């Protein structure tokens, strides 16, 4: 299972270290694409196939569904880990996520997310403030799933 939070610096060539614990489930080759909140999603080939199968079922006549497919699939890239545990993030994905130097890599059960450290810290602080609207909305969402 993918889990944990890891902080690593990206090198000048756009390479980032993928923690060994996450590589155990992801493998040495995986798919990276744009996320929903300005982060990147990283899927193992198996999870990407499952996700792509769901995307195939979206109606081509629905503009919103097709926009979603375009954003997720057109920007996707196959990444491969080198002998030092690093992988190259393409420029389009680095730009989308605002990745310049410091990154946070999080394991989220079936996928990995890659955030700029600043965006991750901001996101966590917004959701940790118990009085925040986002926190209350998150709790409401979890209730409908019995959590």
mmCIF file of N, CA and C in Angstrom:
data_model
loop_
_atom_site.group_PDB
_atom_site.id
_atom_site.type_symbol
_atom_site.label_atom_id
_atom_site.label_comp_id
_atom_site.label_asym_id
_atom_site.label_seq_id
_atom_site.Cartn_x
_atom_site.Cartn_y
_atom_site.Cartn_z
ATOM 1 N N UNK A 1 0.848 -1.185 0.000
ATOM 2 C CA UNK A 1 0.000 0.000 0.000
ATOM 3 C C UNK A 1 0.888 1.241 0.000
ATOM 4 N N UNK A 2 0.528 2.212 -0.797
ATOM 5 C CA UNK A 2 1.281 3.460 -0.901
ATOM 6 C C UNK A 2 0.871 4.393 0.232
ATOM 7 N N UNK A 3 1.845 4.786 1.054
ATOM 8 C CA UNK A 3 1.553 5.725 2.140
ATOM 9 C C UNK A 3 2.835 6.406 2.592
ATOM 10 N N UNK A 4 2.662 7.519 3.275
ATOM 11 C CA UNK A 4 3.790 8.254 3.812
ATOM 12 C C UNK A 4 3.967 9.606 3.143
ATOM 13 N N UNK A 5 4.784 10.429 3.779
ATOM 14 C CA UNK A 5 5.116 11.766 3.280
ATOM 15 C C UNK A 5 6.630 11.896 3.276
ATOM 16 N N UNK A 6 7.175 12.279 2.135
ATOM 17 C CA UNK A 6 8.620 12.356 1.960
ATOM 18 C C UNK A 6 8.971 13.687 1.310
ATOM 19 N N UNK A 7 10.045 14.306 1.783
ATOM 20 C CA UNK A 7 10.511 15.570 1.207
ATOM 21 C C UNK A 7 11.859 15.334 0.535
ATOM 22 N N UNK A 8 11.940 15.785 -0.718
ATOM 23 C CA UNK A 8 13.179 15.648 -1.479
ATOM 24 C C UNK A 8 13.353 16.876 -2.361
ATOM 25 N N UNK A 9 14.610 17.170 -2.673
ATOM 26 C CA UNK A 9 14.920 18.277 -3.576
ATOM 27 C C UNK A 9 15.076 17.735 -4.995
ATOM 28 N N UNK A 10 14.522 18.456 -5.940
ATOM 29 C CA UNK A 10 14.677 18.115 -7.344
ATOM 30 C C UNK A 10 16.000 18.709 -7.825
ATOM 31 N N UNK A 11 16.729 17.964 -8.646
ATOM 32 C CA UNK A 11 18.005 18.495 -9.129
ATOM 33 C C UNK A 11 17.789 19.416 -10.336
ATOM 34 N N UNK A 12 18.871 20.016 -10.811
ATOM 35 C CA UNK A 12 18.795 21.001 -11.898
ATOM 36 C C UNK A 12 18.284 20.406 -13.208
ATOM 37 N N UNK A 13 18.388 19.094 -13.360
ATOM 38 C CA UNK A 13 17.914 18.428 -14.579
ATOM 39 C C UNK A 13 16.443 18.020 -14.492
ATOM 40 N N UNK A 14 15.818 18.280 -13.347
ATOM 41 C CA UNK A 14 14.410 17.920 -13.186
ATOM 42 C C UNK A 14 14.208 16.506 -12.682
ATOM 43 N N UNK A 15 15.251 15.932 -12.070
ATOM 44 C CA UNK A 15 15.141 14.579 -11.524
ATOM 45 C C UNK A 15 14.778 14.653 -10.049
ATOM 46 N N UNK A 16 13.953 13.711 -9.646
ATOM 47 C CA UNK A 16 13.464 13.651 -8.273
ATOM 48 C C UNK A 16 13.638 12.232 -7.763
ATOM 49 N N UNK A 17 13.972 12.089 -6.499
ATOM 50 C CA UNK A 17 14.141 10.775 -5.882
ATOM 51 C C UNK A 17 12.775 10.211 -5.511
ATOM 52 N N UNK A 18 12.524 8.961 -5.905
ATOM 53 C CA UNK A 18 11.299 8.265 -5.504
ATOM 54 C C UNK A 18 11.672 7.328 -4.357
ATOM 55 N N UNK A 19 11.112 7.545 -3.166
ATOM 56 C CA UNK A 19 11.458 6.714 -2.011
ATOM 57 C C UNK A 19 11.260 5.218 -2.285
ATOM 58 N N UNK A 20 12.186 4.416 -1.749
ATOM 59 C CA UNK A 20 12.160 2.966 -1.972
ATOM 60 C C UNK A 20 10.839 2.347 -1.532
ATOM 61 N N UNK A 21 10.279 2.812 -0.429
ATOM 62 C CA UNK A 21 8.998 2.268 0.052
ATOM 63 C C UNK A 21 7.906 2.432 -0.994
ATOM 64 N N UNK A 22 7.898 3.544 -1.697
ATOM 65 C CA UNK A 22 6.886 3.777 -2.724
ATOM 66 C C UNK A 22 7.204 2.997 -3.995
ATOM 67 N N UNK A 23 8.493 2.857 -4.305
ATOM 68 C CA UNK A 23 8.882 2.091 -5.497
ATOM 69 C C UNK A 23 8.487 0.626 -5.381
ATOM 70 N N UNK A 24 8.393 0.116 -4.153
ATOM 71 C CA UNK A 24 7.986 -1.279 -3.960
ATOM 72 C C UNK A 24 6.634 -1.546 -4.614
ATOM 73 N N UNK A 25 5.702 -0.610 -4.498
ATOM 74 C CA UNK A 25 4.369 -0.774 -5.085
ATOM 75 C C UNK A 25 4.268 -0.190 -6.490
ATOM 76 N N UNK A 26 4.956 0.910 -6.741
ATOM 77 C CA UNK A 26 4.879 1.555 -8.060
ATOM 78 C C UNK A 26 5.639 0.790 -9.130
ATOM 79 N N UNK A 27 6.757 0.212 -8.742
ATOM 80 C CA UNK A 27 7.667 -0.385 -9.710
ATOM 81 C C UNK A 27 8.667 0.665 -10.174
ATOM 82 N N UNK A 28 9.556 0.274 -11.066
ATOM 83 C CA UNK A 28 10.581 1.196 -11.560
ATOM 84 C C UNK A 28 10.122 2.012 -12.759
ATOM 85 N N UNK A 29 8.952 1.682 -13.298
ATOM 86 C CA UNK A 29 8.334 2.470 -14.366
ATOM 87 C C UNK A 29 6.908 2.770 -13.945
ATOM 88 N N UNK A 30 6.495 4.015 -14.154
ATOM 89 C CA UNK A 30 5.158 4.426 -13.743
ATOM 90 C C UNK A 30 4.703 5.590 -14.598
ATOM 91 N N UNK A 31 3.460 5.998 -14.399
ATOM 92 C CA UNK A 31 2.872 7.097 -15.165
ATOM 93 C C UNK A 31 2.668 8.295 -14.245
ATOM 94 N N UNK A 32 3.117 9.470 -14.686
ATOM 95 C CA UNK A 32 2.885 10.725 -13.965
ATOM 96 C C UNK A 32 1.995 11.611 -14.829
ATOM 97 N N UNK A 33 1.058 12.302 -14.186
ATOM 98 C CA UNK A 33 0.160 13.191 -14.914
ATOM 99 C C UNK A 33 -0.292 14.321 -13.995
ATOM 100 N N UNK A 34 -1.020 15.276 -14.562
ATOM 101 C CA UNK A 34 -1.535 16.401 -13.780
ATOM 102 C C UNK A 34 -2.567 15.913 -12.772
ATOM 103 N N UNK A 35 -2.518 16.486 -11.573
ATOM 104 C CA UNK A 35 -3.524 16.196 -10.565
ATOM 105 C C UNK A 35 -4.646 17.218 -10.620
ATOM 106 N N UNK A 36 -5.463 17.215 -9.597
ATOM 107 C CA UNK A 36 -6.641 18.084 -9.567
ATOM 108 C C UNK A 36 -6.374 19.397 -8.834
ATOM 109 N N UNK A 37 -5.497 19.380 -7.838
ATOM 110 C CA UNK A 37 -5.256 20.552 -6.998
ATOM 111 C C UNK A 37 -3.887 21.187 -7.228
ATOM 112 N N UNK A 38 -3.357 21.090 -8.441
ATOM 113 C CA UNK A 38 -2.051 21.678 -8.727
ATOM 114 C C UNK A 38 -0.891 20.750 -8.418
ATOM 115 N N UNK A 39 -1.175 19.532 -8.020
ATOM 116 C CA UNK A 39 -0.141 18.536 -7.761
ATOM 117 C C UNK A 39 -0.076 17.574 -8.942
ATOM 118 N N UNK A 40 0.836 16.607 -8.859
ATOM 119 C CA UNK A 40 0.921 15.559 -9.871
ATOM 120 C C UNK A 40 0.404 14.257 -9.285
ATOM 121 N N UNK A 41 -0.233 13.455 -10.111
ATOM 122 C CA UNK A 41 -0.630 12.099 -9.748
ATOM 123 C C UNK A 41 0.389 11.150 -10.370
ATOM 124 N N UNK A 42 0.760 10.119 -9.623
ATOM 125 C CA UNK A 42 1.653 9.081 -10.126
ATOM 126 C C UNK A 42 0.969 7.740 -9.898
ATOM 127 N N UNK A 43 0.855 6.961 -10.970
ATOM 128 C CA UNK A 43 0.181 5.666 -10.919
ATOM 129 C C UNK A 43 1.128 4.556 -11.362
ATOM 130 N N UNK A 44 1.013 3.396 -10.730
ATOM 131 C CA UNK A 44 1.665 2.205 -11.271
ATOM 132 C C UNK A 44 0.985 1.904 -12.606
ATOM 133 N N UNK A 45 1.611 1.081 -13.426
ATOM 134 C CA UNK A 45 0.983 0.728 -14.705
ATOM 135 C C UNK A 45 -0.362 0.049 -14.481
ATOM 136 N N UNK A 46 -0.455 -0.783 -13.455
ATOM 137 C CA UNK A 46 -1.720 -1.473 -13.166
ATOM 138 C C UNK A 46 -2.816 -0.476 -12.795
ATOM 139 N N UNK A 47 -2.510 0.463 -11.906
ATOM 140 C CA UNK A 47 -3.510 1.461 -11.502
ATOM 141 C C UNK A 47 -3.859 2.390 -12.667
ATOM 142 N N UNK A 48 -2.863 2.741 -13.490
ATOM 143 C CA UNK A 48 -3.130 3.594 -14.647
ATOM 144 C C UNK A 48 -4.095 2.901 -15.605
ATOM 145 N N UNK A 49 -3.905 1.613 -15.813
ATOM 146 C CA UNK A 49 -4.799 0.843 -16.685
ATOM 147 C C UNK A 49 -6.216 0.855 -16.131
ATOM 148 N N UNK A 50 -6.357 0.649 -14.819
ATOM 149 C CA UNK A 50 -7.686 0.707 -14.186
ATOM 150 C C UNK A 50 -8.322 2.081 -14.380
ATOM 151 N N UNK A 51 -7.527 3.128 -14.179
ATOM 152 C CA UNK A 51 -8.005 4.497 -14.324
ATOM 153 C C UNK A 51 -8.403 4.774 -15.776
ATOM 154 N N UNK A 52 -7.559 4.350 -16.707
ATOM 155 C CA UNK A 52 -7.840 4.566 -18.134
ATOM 156 C C UNK A 52 -9.120 3.848 -18.558
ATOM 157 N N UNK A 53 -9.359 2.675 -18.009
ATOM 158 C CA UNK A 53 -10.596 1.951 -18.330
ATOM 159 C C UNK A 53 -11.825 2.734 -17.876
ATOM 160 N N UNK A 54 -11.721 3.397 -16.735
ATOM 161 C CA UNK A 54 -12.834 4.235 -16.267
ATOM 162 C C UNK A 54 -13.016 5.445 -17.190
ATOM 163 N N UNK A 55 -11.910 6.014 -17.638
ATOM 164 C CA UNK A 55 -11.985 7.164 -18.547
ATOM 165 C C UNK A 55 -12.633 6.777 -19.875
ATOM 166 N N UNK A 56 -12.369 5.564 -20.324
ATOM 167 C CA UNK A 56 -12.961 5.085 -21.583
ATOM 168 C C UNK A 56 -14.483 5.066 -21.523
ATOM 169 N N UNK A 57 -15.019 4.885 -20.321
ATOM 170 C CA UNK A 57 -16.474 4.782 -20.183
ATOM 171 C C UNK A 57 -17.165 6.149 -20.169
ATOM 172 N N UNK A 58 -16.391 7.230 -20.097
ATOM 173 C CA UNK A 58 -16.995 8.560 -20.089
ATOM 174 C C UNK A 58 -17.551 8.886 -21.472
ATOM 175 N N UNK A 59 -18.719 9.519 -21.527
ATOM 176 C CA UNK A 59 -19.334 9.806 -22.832
ATOM 177 C C UNK A 59 -18.551 10.866 -23.617
ATOM 178 N N UNK A 60 -18.319 10.586 -24.878
ATOM 179 C CA UNK A 60 -17.617 11.538 -25.746
ATOM 180 C C UNK A 60 -18.460 12.775 -26.004
ATOM 181 N N UNK A 61 -19.757 12.667 -25.785
ATOM 182 C CA UNK A 61 -20.661 13.796 -26.025
ATOM 183 C C UNK A 61 -20.696 14.781 -24.857
ATOM 184 N N UNK A 62 -20.038 14.444 -23.754
ATOM 185 C CA UNK A 62 -20.031 15.313 -22.577
ATOM 186 C C UNK A 62 -18.758 16.161 -22.593
ATOM 187 N N UNK A 63 -18.876 17.479 -22.828
ATOM 188 C CA UNK A 63 -17.683 18.336 -22.921
ATOM 189 C C UNK A 63 -16.835 18.326 -21.645
ATOM 190 N N UNK A 64 -17.483 18.295 -20.487
ATOM 191 C CA UNK A 64 -16.734 18.277 -19.229
ATOM 192 C C UNK A 64 -15.931 17.001 -19.072
ATOM 193 N N UNK A 65 -16.540 15.876 -19.416
ATOM 194 C CA UNK A 65 -15.848 14.589 -19.329
ATOM 195 C C UNK A 65 -14.660 14.557 -20.283
ATOM 196 N N UNK A 66 -14.849 15.072 -21.481
ATOM 197 C CA UNK A 66 -13.769 15.062 -22.465
ATOM 198 C C UNK A 66 -12.638 16.014 -22.069
ATOM 199 N N UNK A 67 -12.977 17.136 -21.460
ATOM 200 C CA UNK A 67 -11.940 18.055 -20.972
ATOM 201 C C UNK A 67 -11.104 17.363 -19.896
ATOM 202 N N UNK A 68 -11.770 16.633 -19.014
ATOM 203 C CA UNK A 68 -11.086 15.889 -17.957
ATOM 204 C C UNK A 68 -10.118 14.877 -18.571
ATOM 205 N N UNK A 69 -10.591 14.112 -19.554
ATOM 206 C CA UNK A 69 -9.745 13.112 -20.213
ATOM 207 C C UNK A 69 -8.549 13.790 -20.873
ATOM 208 N N UNK A 70 -8.792 14.883 -21.579
ATOM 209 C CA UNK A 70 -7.696 15.582 -22.262
ATOM 210 C C UNK A 70 -6.622 16.034 -21.278
ATOM 211 N N UNK A 71 -7.047 16.656 -20.188
ATOM 212 C CA UNK A 71 -6.083 17.169 -19.220
ATOM 213 C C UNK A 71 -5.269 16.056 -18.579
ATOM 214 N N UNK A 72 -5.918 14.950 -18.259
ATOM 215 C CA UNK A 72 -5.214 13.871 -17.577
ATOM 216 C C UNK A 72 -4.352 13.033 -18.510
ATOM 217 N N UNK A 73 -4.828 12.774 -19.701
ATOM 218 C CA UNK A 73 -4.110 11.853 -20.577
ATOM 219 C C UNK A 73 -3.074 12.567 -21.445
ATOM 220 N N UNK A 74 -3.413 13.724 -21.997
ATOM 221 C CA UNK A 74 -2.475 14.419 -22.882
ATOM 222 C C UNK A 74 -1.197 14.815 -22.151
ATOM 223 N N UNK A 75 -1.304 15.164 -20.889
ATOM 224 C CA UNK A 75 -0.127 15.578 -20.130
ATOM 225 C C UNK A 75 0.606 14.440 -19.449
ATOM 226 N N UNK A 76 0.109 13.220 -19.579
ATOM 227 C CA UNK A 76 0.710 12.076 -18.891
ATOM 228 C C UNK A 76 2.041 11.687 -19.523
ATOM 229 N N UNK A 77 2.909 11.139 -18.693
ATOM 230 C CA UNK A 77 4.227 10.738 -19.169
ATOM 231 C C UNK A 77 4.690 9.484 -18.434
ATOM 232 N N UNK A 78 5.317 8.589 -19.168
ATOM 233 C CA UNK A 78 5.917 7.403 -18.550
ATOM 234 C C UNK A 78 7.257 7.812 -17.956
ATOM 235 N N UNK A 79 7.485 7.449 -16.714
ATOM 236 C CA UNK A 79 8.732 7.775 -16.025
ATOM 237 C C UNK A 79 9.434 6.482 -15.626
ATOM 238 N N UNK A 80 10.764 6.528 -15.603
ATOM 239 C CA UNK A 80 11.546 5.355 -15.224
ATOM 240 C C UNK A 80 12.589 5.758 -14.188
ATOM 241 N N UNK A 81 12.716 4.950 -13.152
ATOM 242 C CA UNK A 81 13.660 5.208 -12.071
ATOM 243 C C UNK A 81 15.047 4.729 -12.490
ATOM 244 N N UNK A 82 16.069 5.566 -12.237
ATOM 245 C CA UNK A 82 17.443 5.167 -12.553
ATOM 246 C C UNK A 82 18.051 4.395 -11.379
ATOM 247 N N UNK A 83 19.321 4.050 -11.490
ATOM 248 C CA UNK A 83 19.988 3.234 -10.463
ATOM 249 C C UNK A 83 20.112 3.955 -9.127
ATOM 250 N N UNK A 84 20.015 5.284 -9.143
ATOM 251 C CA UNK A 84 20.093 6.058 -7.901
ATOM 252 C C UNK A 84 18.712 6.325 -7.299
ATOM 253 N N UNK A 85 17.666 5.769 -7.896
ATOM 254 C CA UNK A 85 16.309 5.954 -7.375
ATOM 255 C C UNK A 85 15.640 7.231 -7.855
ATOM 256 N N UNK A 86 16.239 7.900 -8.854
ATOM 257 C CA UNK A 86 15.684 9.157 -9.366
ATOM 258 C C UNK A 86 14.908 8.908 -10.654
ATOM 259 N N UNK A 87 13.988 9.807 -10.931
ATOM 260 C CA UNK A 87 13.264 9.768 -12.201
ATOM 261 C C UNK A 87 13.151 11.191 -12.720
ATOM 262 N N UNK A 88 13.055 11.315 -14.035
ATOM 263 C CA UNK A 88 12.978 12.624 -14.676
ATOM 264 C C UNK A 88 11.524 13.024 -14.853
ATOM 265 N N UNK A 89 11.179 14.184 -14.318
ATOM 266 C CA UNK A 89 9.844 14.739 -14.531
ATOM 267 C C UNK A 89 9.901 15.648 -15.751
ATOM 268 N N UNK A 90 9.036 15.437 -16.730
ATOM 269 C CA UNK A 90 9.042 16.289 -17.919
ATOM 270 C C UNK A 90 8.746 17.753 -17.566
ATOM 271 N N UNK A 91 9.257 18.690 -18.356
ATOM 272 C CA UNK A 91 9.047 20.118 -18.075
ATOM 273 C C UNK A 91 7.579 20.515 -17.930
ATOM 274 N N UNK A 92 6.688 19.946 -18.748
ATOM 275 C CA UNK A 92 5.274 20.336 -18.653
ATOM 276 C C UNK A 92 4.682 19.977 -17.292
ATOM 277 N N UNK A 93 5.087 18.853 -16.714
ATOM 278 C CA UNK A 93 4.563 18.463 -15.402
ATOM 279 C C UNK A 93 5.206 19.277 -14.287
ATOM 280 N N UNK A 94 6.502 19.564 -14.415
ATOM 281 C CA UNK A 94 7.161 20.411 -13.408
ATOM 282 C C UNK A 94 6.511 21.787 -13.375
ATOM 283 N N UNK A 95 6.246 22.330 -14.556
ATOM 284 C CA UNK A 95 5.624 23.655 -14.639
ATOM 285 C C UNK A 95 4.219 23.632 -14.038
ATOM 286 N N UNK A 96 3.419 22.630 -14.388
ATOM 287 C CA UNK A 96 2.050 22.531 -13.880
ATOM 288 C C UNK A 96 2.032 22.525 -12.348
ATOM 289 N N UNK A 97 2.931 21.763 -11.737
ATOM 290 C CA UNK A 97 2.941 21.622 -10.277
ATOM 291 C C UNK A 97 3.776 22.695 -9.581
ATOM 292 N N UNK A 98 4.382 23.604 -10.331
ATOM 293 C CA UNK A 98 5.204 24.643 -9.721
ATOM 294 C C UNK A 98 6.443 24.084 -9.043
ATOM 295 N N UNK A 99 6.967 22.991 -9.577
ATOM 296 C CA UNK A 99 8.143 22.350 -8.981
ATOM 297 C C UNK A 99 9.413 23.010 -9.487
ATOM 298 N N UNK A 100 10.135 23.624 -8.565
ATOM 299 C CA UNK A 100 11.396 24.260 -8.906
ATOM 300 C C UNK A 100 12.531 23.559 -8.165
ATOM 301 N N UNK A 101 12.366 23.334 -6.880
ATOM 302 C CA UNK A 101 13.424 22.714 -6.079
ATOM 303 C C UNK A 101 12.850 21.682 -5.104
ATOM 304 N N UNK A 102 12.182 22.145 -4.055
ATOM 305 C CA UNK A 102 11.735 21.242 -2.993
ATOM 306 C C UNK A 102 10.368 20.655 -3.299
ATOM 307 N N UNK A 103 10.269 19.332 -3.147
ATOM 308 C CA UNK A 103 9.029 18.620 -3.451
ATOM 309 C C UNK A 103 8.622 17.756 -2.268
ATOM 310 N N UNK A 104 7.332 17.509 -2.180
ATOM 311 C CA UNK A 104 6.787 16.568 -1.202
ATOM 312 C C UNK A 104 6.121 15.454 -1.993
ATOM 313 N N UNK A 105 6.483 14.225 -1.647
ATOM 314 C CA UNK A 105 5.936 13.040 -2.310
ATOM 315 C C UNK A 105 5.100 12.308 -1.273
ATOM 316 N N UNK A 106 3.824 12.096 -1.588
ATOM 317 C CA UNK A 106 2.922 11.444 -0.637
ATOM 318 C C UNK A 106 2.343 10.172 -1.239
ATOM 319 N N UNK A 107 2.256 9.135 -0.417
ATOM 320 C CA UNK A 107 1.608 7.894 -0.825
ATOM 321 C C UNK A 107 0.166 7.918 -0.367
ATOM 322 N N UNK A 108 -0.767 7.677 -1.293
ATOM 323 C CA UNK A 108 -2.200 7.765 -0.988
ATOM 324 C C UNK A 108 -2.936 6.493 -1.410
ATOM 325 N N UNK A 109 -2.539 5.386 -0.853
ATOM 326 C CA UNK A 109 -3.149 4.068 -1.020
ATOM 327 C C UNK A 109 -2.957 3.515 -2.435
ATOM 328 N N UNK A 110 -3.580 4.135 -3.453
ATOM 329 C CA UNK A 110 -3.487 3.603 -4.817
ATOM 330 C C UNK A 110 -2.675 4.490 -5.754
ATOM 331 N N UNK A 111 -2.252 5.645 -5.284
ATOM 332 C CA UNK A 111 -1.465 6.541 -6.126
ATOM 333 C C UNK A 111 -0.493 7.330 -5.250
ATOM 334 N N UNK A 112 0.445 7.959 -5.915
ATOM 335 C CA UNK A 112 1.389 8.872 -5.273
ATOM 336 C C UNK A 112 1.050 10.263 -5.775
ATOM 337 N N UNK A 113 1.219 11.257 -4.920
ATOM 338 C CA UNK A 113 1.082 12.645 -5.352
ATOM 339 C C UNK A 113 2.406 13.356 -5.137
ATOM 340 N N UNK A 114 2.726 14.257 -6.047
ATOM 341 C CA UNK A 114 3.932 15.073 -5.937
ATOM 342 C C UNK A 114 3.501 16.530 -5.918
ATOM 343 N N UNK A 115 3.882 17.222 -4.859
ATOM 344 C CA UNK A 115 3.529 18.627 -4.651
ATOM 345 C C UNK A 115 4.796 19.461 -4.544
ATOM 346 N N UNK A 116 4.718 20.726 -4.902
ATOM 347 C CA UNK A 116 5.788 21.637 -4.500
ATOM 348 C C UNK A 116 5.664 21.732 -2.980
ATOM 349 N N UNK A 117 6.785 21.873 -2.292
ATOM 350 C CA UNK A 117 6.751 21.911 -0.827
ATOM 351 C C UNK A 117 5.868 23.052 -0.328
ATOM 352 N N UNK A 118 5.923 24.195 -0.999
ATOM 353 C CA UNK A 118 5.126 25.348 -0.574
ATOM 354 C C UNK A 118 3.635 25.059 -0.706
ATOM 355 N N UNK A 119 3.239 24.475 -1.833
ATOM 356 C CA UNK A 119 1.817 24.177 -2.051
ATOM 357 C C UNK A 119 1.322 23.135 -1.059
ATOM 358 N N UNK A 120 2.143 22.120 -0.762
ATOM 359 C CA UNK A 120 1.741 21.079 0.188
ATOM 360 C C UNK A 120 1.564 21.669 1.587
ATOM 361 N N UNK A 121 2.506 22.484 2.010
ATOM 362 C CA UNK A 121 2.412 23.092 3.341
ATOM 363 C C UNK A 121 1.178 23.985 3.447
ATOM 364 N N UNK A 122 0.891 24.724 2.403
ATOM 365 C CA UNK A 122 -0.297 25.582 2.381
ATOM 366 C C UNK A 122 -1.569 24.729 2.425
ATOM 367 N N UNK A 123 -1.615 23.675 1.633
ATOM 368 C CA UNK A 123 -2.777 22.779 1.588
ATOM 369 C C UNK A 123 -3.031 22.161 2.964
ATOM 370 N N UNK A 124 -1.973 21.666 3.600
ATOM 371 C CA UNK A 124 -2.140 21.047 4.922
ATOM 372 C C UNK A 124 -2.621 22.048 5.959
ATOM 373 N N UNK A 125 -2.088 23.249 5.939
ATOM 374 C CA UNK A 125 -2.492 24.234 6.944
ATOM 375 C C UNK A 125 -3.949 24.630 6.767
ATOM 376 N N UNK A 126 -4.430 24.699 5.523
ATOM 377 C CA UNK A 126 -5.839 25.030 5.284
ATOM 378 C C UNK A 126 -6.766 23.953 5.829
ATOM 379 N N UNK A 127 -6.381 22.700 5.666
ATOM 380 C CA UNK A 127 -7.248 21.606 6.104
ATOM 381 C C UNK A 127 -7.078 21.260 7.570
ATOM 382 N N UNK A 128 -6.006 21.686 8.179
ATOM 383 C CA UNK A 128 -5.807 21.388 9.602
ATOM 384 C C UNK A 128 -6.487 22.402 10.507
ATOM 385 N N UNK A 129 -6.820 23.535 9.979
ATOM 386 C CA UNK A 129 -7.515 24.547 10.765
ATOM 387 C C UNK A 129 -8.961 24.086 10.938
ATOM 388 N N UNK A 130 -9.291 23.621 12.136
ATOM 389 C CA UNK A 130 -10.613 23.026 12.393
ATOM 390 C C UNK A 130 -11.754 23.987 12.109
ATOM 391 N N UNK A 131 -11.494 25.273 12.102
ATOM 392 C CA UNK A 131 -12.557 26.244 11.850
ATOM 393 C C UNK A 131 -12.717 26.537 10.360
ATOM 394 N N UNK A 132 -11.820 26.005 9.550
ATOM 395 C CA UNK A 132 -11.866 26.353 8.133
ATOM 396 C C UNK A 132 -13.033 25.692 7.422
ATOM 397 N N UNK A 133 -13.500 26.365 6.396
ATOM 398 C CA UNK A 133 -14.585 25.836 5.568
ATOM 399 C C UNK A 133 -14.167 24.520 4.908
ATOM 400 N N UNK A 134 -12.911 24.446 4.472
ATOM 401 C CA UNK A 134 -12.424 23.240 3.810
ATOM 402 C C UNK A 134 -12.458 22.043 4.755
ATOM 403 N N UNK A 135 -12.092 22.269 6.013
ATOM 404 C CA UNK A 135 -12.073 21.189 6.995
ATOM 405 C C UNK A 135 -13.481 20.665 7.233
ATOM 406 N N UNK A 136 -14.428 21.569 7.395
ATOM 407 C CA UNK A 136 -15.824 21.182 7.617
ATOM 408 C C UNK A 136 -16.354 20.427 6.402
ATOM 409 N N UNK A 137 -16.050 20.904 5.209
ATOM 410 C CA UNK A 137 -16.496 20.229 3.983
ATOM 411 C C UNK A 137 -15.876 18.838 3.865
ATOM 412 N N UNK A 138 -14.603 18.718 4.245
ATOM 413 C CA UNK A 138 -13.941 17.416 4.206
ATOM 414 C C UNK A 138 -14.655 16.430 5.128
ATOM 415 N N UNK A 139 -14.996 16.866 6.332
ATOM 416 C CA UNK A 139 -15.690 15.988 7.279
ATOM 417 C C UNK A 139 -17.059 15.574 6.757
ATOM 418 N N UNK A 140 -17.775 16.499 6.134
ATOM 419 C CA UNK A 140 -19.080 16.162 5.544
ATOM 420 C C UNK A 140 -18.927 15.111 4.446
ATOM 421 N N UNK A 141 -17.914 15.273 3.628
ATOM 422 C CA UNK A 141 -17.673 14.311 2.552
ATOM 423 C C UNK A 141 -17.384 12.927 3.111
ATOM 424 N N UNK A 142 -16.609 12.868 4.172
ATOM 425 C CA UNK A 142 -16.270 11.575 4.765
ATOM 426 C C UNK A 142 -17.483 10.901 5.390
ATOM 427 N N UNK A 143 -18.387 11.684 5.956
ATOM 428 C CA UNK A 143 -19.585 11.121 6.583
ATOM 429 C C UNK A 143 -20.429 10.348 5.585
ATOM 430 N N UNK A 144 -20.544 10.833 4.378
ATOM 431 C CA UNK A 144 -21.371 10.130 3.397
ATOM 432 C C UNK A 144 -20.768 8.793 2.981
ATOM 433 N N UNK A 145 -19.486 8.573 3.309
ATOM 434 C CA UNK A 145 -18.845 7.292 3.022
ATOM 435 C C UNK A 145 -18.697 6.437 4.281
ATOM 436 N N UNK A 146 -19.323 6.877 5.369
ATOM 437 C CA UNK A 146 -19.285 6.109 6.604
ATOM 438 C C UNK A 146 -17.965 6.194 7.350
ATOM 439 N N UNK A 147 -17.227 7.273 7.129
ATOM 440 C CA UNK A 147 -15.923 7.434 7.802
ATOM 441 C C UNK A 147 -16.006 8.584 8.784
#
